XYZ file of C-alpha atoms in Angstrom:
305
model
C 19.708 33.405 9.869
C 18.935 30.238 11.764
C 15.357 29.531 12.840
C 16.054 26.970 15.418
C 19.546 26.144 17.360
C 19.665 23.677 19.971
C 22.609 22.747 22.163
C 22.555 19.705 24.409
C 18.789 19.994 24.763
C 17.512 17.324 27.323
C 14.415 16.558 28.988
C 14.027 13.955 31.757
C 10.615 12.761 33.271
C 11.834 11.017 36.425
C 14.159 8.150 35.490
C 13.298 8.517 31.955
C 15.259 10.510 29.602
C 12.919 11.330 26.652
C 15.321 13.602 24.773
C 19.110 13.258 25.355
C 21.542 15.655 24.419
C 19.950 17.158 21.143
C 22.218 19.594 19.192
C 20.997 20.899 15.895
C 20.588 23.814 13.615
C 17.725 24.521 11.285
C 17.884 27.224 8.704
C 15.258 29.917 8.208
C 12.871 29.222 5.287
C 13.733 25.458 5.203
C 11.592 22.211 5.707
C 13.017 20.000 8.387
C 11.911 16.418 8.862
C 11.938 14.889 12.335
C 11.617 11.130 12.097
C 11.346 8.684 14.677
C 8.990 5.835 15.987
C 6.351 6.488 18.439
C 7.678 7.331 21.766
C 11.089 8.473 20.536
C 10.658 11.993 21.841
C 9.568 13.826 19.005
C 6.606 15.372 20.666
C 8.622 16.381 23.818
C 11.073 18.083 21.645
C 8.402 20.168 19.844
C 6.782 21.037 23.084
C 10.122 22.226 24.465
C 10.848 24.171 21.302
C 7.524 25.762 21.509
C 8.163 27.027 24.908
C 5.433 24.752 26.562
C 7.802 22.805 28.668
C 11.121 23.578 30.031
C 14.153 21.331 29.238
C 15.838 19.617 32.226
C 19.296 20.776 30.684
C 20.744 22.631 27.448
C 19.888 25.559 25.715
C 17.897 26.709 22.500
C 17.079 29.768 20.364
C 13.744 29.622 18.419
C 13.004 32.527 15.882
C 16.002 34.333 17.530
C 14.415 34.108 21.085
C 16.178 32.361 23.995
C 14.223 29.487 25.381
C 13.480 30.084 28.978
C 14.016 33.965 28.985
C 11.809 34.728 25.954
C 9.294 31.994 26.053
C 6.323 34.302 25.342
C 7.844 35.765 22.201
C 8.706 32.302 21.126
C 4.963 31.303 21.426
C 4.028 34.340 19.282
C 6.506 33.297 16.726
C 5.529 29.571 16.205
C 2.279 27.695 15.093
C 1.514 24.082 15.919
C -0.578 21.299 14.270
C -0.867 18.260 16.341
C -1.765 14.908 15.257
C -5.030 14.985 17.004
C -6.021 18.859 17.147
C -8.523 20.020 19.511
C -11.178 22.124 18.078
C -14.407 23.427 19.657
C -16.851 21.068 18.136
C -19.926 22.896 18.829
C -18.593 26.046 17.016
C -18.185 26.438 13.364
C -14.870 26.496 11.589
C -15.212 30.422 11.291
C -15.922 30.905 14.834
C -13.215 28.480 15.864
C -10.798 30.744 13.816
C -12.256 33.979 14.853
C -11.695 32.897 18.569
C -8.062 31.765 18.150
C -7.585 35.041 16.342
C -8.688 37.006 19.417
C -6.412 34.840 21.530
C -3.469 35.669 19.133
C -4.304 39.461 19.778
C -5.471 39.858 16.138
C -7.750 42.810 15.496
C -11.345 41.713 14.678
C -10.882 42.787 10.940
C -7.403 41.132 10.491
C -8.774 37.896 12.185
C -11.885 38.033 9.768
C -9.402 38.786 6.691
C -7.072 35.621 7.586
C -9.912 33.404 8.404
C -11.437 34.108 4.984
C -8.099 33.573 3.358
C -7.158 30.410 4.998
C -10.815 28.675 4.860
C -10.565 29.397 1.157
C -7.080 27.999 0.900
C -8.147 24.766 2.676
C -11.199 24.376 0.364
C -13.575 24.941 3.447
C -15.082 28.259 2.714
C -18.479 26.746 1.528
C -18.933 24.932 4.750
C -17.317 27.581 7.002
C -20.515 28.181 9.133
C -21.204 24.386 9.818
C -20.095 23.072 13.227
C -16.650 21.499 13.245
C -18.298 18.309 15.009
C -20.078 17.354 11.803
C -16.738 17.440 9.721
C -14.694 14.408 8.753
C -11.324 13.978 10.249
C -9.652 15.278 7.198
C -11.722 18.482 7.329
C -11.072 19.089 11.091
C -7.326 18.644 10.039
C -7.666 21.406 7.586
C -9.369 23.538 10.036
C -6.574 22.943 12.646
C -3.876 23.897 9.931
C -5.891 27.117 9.214
C -5.771 27.870 12.832
C -2.050 27.079 13.125
C -1.446 29.696 10.387
C -3.766 32.236 11.364
C -1.217 34.376 13.016
C 1.181 33.750 10.210
C 4.153 32.441 12.308
C 7.742 32.251 11.303
C 8.118 28.579 12.299
C 5.497 26.116 12.002
C 5.493 22.682 13.782
C 3.463 20.196 11.827
C 2.676 16.822 13.287
C 1.417 14.370 10.534
C -0.334 17.229 8.562
C -1.814 14.991 5.864
C -2.892 12.184 8.228
C -6.550 11.237 7.530
C -6.672 13.350 4.263
C -7.726 12.094 1.051
C -5.091 12.018 -1.912
C -6.207 15.367 -3.405
C -6.328 17.160 0.163
C -3.053 15.784 0.878
C -1.610 16.902 -2.324
C -2.966 20.306 -1.499
C -1.394 20.364 1.877
C 2.148 19.418 0.676
C 1.828 22.279 -1.928
C 0.773 24.475 0.924
C 3.978 23.595 2.887
C 6.017 24.136 -0.162
C 4.572 27.523 -0.705
C 4.997 28.416 2.858
C 8.709 27.627 2.697
C 9.081 29.625 -0.530
C 7.376 32.582 1.436
C 10.194 32.301 4.289
C 8.508 30.183 6.742
C 10.310 27.448 8.270
C 8.657 24.074 8.714
C 9.273 21.569 11.341
C 7.761 18.391 10.160
C 7.203 15.101 12.167
C 5.677 12.423 9.824
C 5.796 8.524 9.597
C 5.134 9.093 5.740
C 8.974 8.579 4.718
C 7.899 9.307 0.990
C 6.395 12.499 2.007
C 9.465 13.457 3.926
C 11.839 12.563 1.200
C 10.007 14.699 -1.343
C 9.590 17.851 0.992
C 12.356 18.033 3.334
C 15.637 19.865 2.858
C 17.298 18.416 6.106
C 16.036 15.254 8.016
C 16.899 14.099 11.371
C 16.360 10.337 12.421
C 15.896 10.375 16.215
C 15.217 7.905 18.998
C 15.683 9.934 22.298
C 19.029 10.838 20.871
C 20.013 11.851 17.338
C 20.930 9.087 15.297
C 21.442 10.700 11.757
C 21.226 14.452 10.293
C 21.446 15.085 6.504
C 19.645 15.950 3.540
C 17.521 12.982 2.111
C 19.858 12.301 -0.810
C 22.933 12.386 1.489
C 21.344 9.929 3.819
C 20.349 7.549 1.030
C 24.030 7.750 -0.228
C 25.709 7.476 3.087
C 23.711 4.752 4.541
C 22.206 2.869 1.771
C 23.940 0.323 -0.442
C 24.591 1.718 -3.884
C 23.968 -0.042 -7.227
C 23.309 -0.107 -10.910
C 20.426 -1.627 -12.690
C 21.231 -2.662 -16.470
C 18.348 -3.549 -18.569
C 19.078 -5.896 -21.312
C 17.259 -6.991 -24.534
C 18.520 -10.692 -23.934
C 18.196 -12.674 -20.562
C 20.401 -11.217 -18.153
C 21.892 -14.510 -16.840
C 23.840 -14.583 -20.413
C 25.901 -11.852 -19.133
C 26.180 -12.045 -15.513
C 29.652 -13.719 -15.506
C 31.089 -10.716 -17.387
C 29.966 -8.280 -14.456
C 30.824 -10.798 -11.908
C 34.328 -10.903 -12.997
C 35.201 -7.345 -12.704
C 37.325 -6.455 -9.664
C 35.246 -3.826 -8.294
C 31.928 -5.668 -8.460
C 30.561 -6.789 -5.317
C 27.497 -8.791 -6.027
C 25.291 -9.407 -9.327
C 21.836 -10.252 -9.064
C 19.985 -11.529 -11.948
C 16.235 -10.932 -12.727
C 14.861 -11.915 -16.010
C 16.317 -9.315 -18.423
C 18.102 -7.137 -15.472
C 21.431 -6.887 -13.845
C 21.531 -5.498 -10.435
C 25.008 -4.721 -9.915
C 26.678 -3.804 -6.457
C 29.956 -1.900 -6.228
C 31.598 0.311 -3.741
C 31.520 3.648 -5.968
C 29.041 3.230 -9.023
C 29.924 6.720 -10.081
C 33.603 5.836 -10.562
C 33.082 2.268 -11.729
C 29.893 2.325 -14.170
C 31.862 3.554 -17.248
C 34.203 0.490 -17.002
C 31.138 -1.754 -16.236
C 29.255 -0.639 -19.278
C 32.354 -0.705 -21.455
C 33.087 -4.319 -20.494
C 29.488 -5.468 -21.078
C 29.254 -3.668 -24.138
C 32.553 -5.068 -25.661
C 31.356 -8.554 -24.931
C 28.191 -7.732 -26.955
C 25.669 -7.287 -24.291
C 22.536 -5.697 -25.828
C 22.244 -2.689 -23.135
C 18.804 -0.761 -23.204
C 19.174 1.195 -20.054
C 21.470 2.169 -17.182
C 19.746 3.243 -14.040
C 21.343 4.076 -10.614
C 19.954 2.425 -7.679
C 19.894 3.825 -4.275
C 17.817 2.480 -1.160
C 14.755 4.620 -0.262
C 14.831 6.934 2.581
C 12.222 4.496 4.261
C 14.880 1.594 3.912
C 17.713 3.789 5.369
C 15.253 4.759 8.261
C 14.282 1.215 9.147
C 17.843 0.141 9.035
C 19.170 2.932 11.169
C 16.175 2.949 13.716
C 16.682 -0.772 14.425
C 20.349 -0.873 14.989
């Protein structure tokens, strides 16, 4: 089953087209990364998919419900964590969650049970009766994440969920995101942390008003990144660079102390011949390591085209 399907989804604000002809499919129980610079239309897309604003044209189904006709059901099926979440700062973390539990039509008993569960999960239980206004940014972020999970939505929209968190808290949030996926929830993640996206996401879209690329992290790196091979030697690499340069499939050789970085069109096919040629010439090879551009490098190249 698909959690989200869009066809030609478009949103205009006067002469400005913030989202242009977005078509994509996100499977249930997956983590989807939505990457783009500030002002790319990511927040507008999330607001449409969460049935907070209407599209100018196009259609979408979210959690099986049609955007427009079933907007109330969509809102009940999604949770949202914004980058700068609004909380009632004079209320405690506990009272914030109980209040929002009531807004989600949870019974008093169920709201209390879930507030207890998520405050403990976010390591906030010991301070749950303190005013949120006295919390650090990272603590407020965790309260907001607990609020987004309170009604246990099928789909969770997370905007920079680890922003402002210390390394341990960020690690715990990433673990929670993976646990939510394992439990069948769908995560729609917007982040500027490209390493985080690469580690977490099953599918990634690179977006700037229009969809630029859509694929798995590994496929994006393979499709758009220049591929190469790093060969670590026991002798200075310059001694052996001419051997590699003379092979017909080698496009470029970079020498760096005891390493050769070799670029070819298809390392998977050419590496056996490359290693055999170097070994036959007597090169003292220690390690052979495949090289791919990071997702961050691919992203920067695509977004600046």
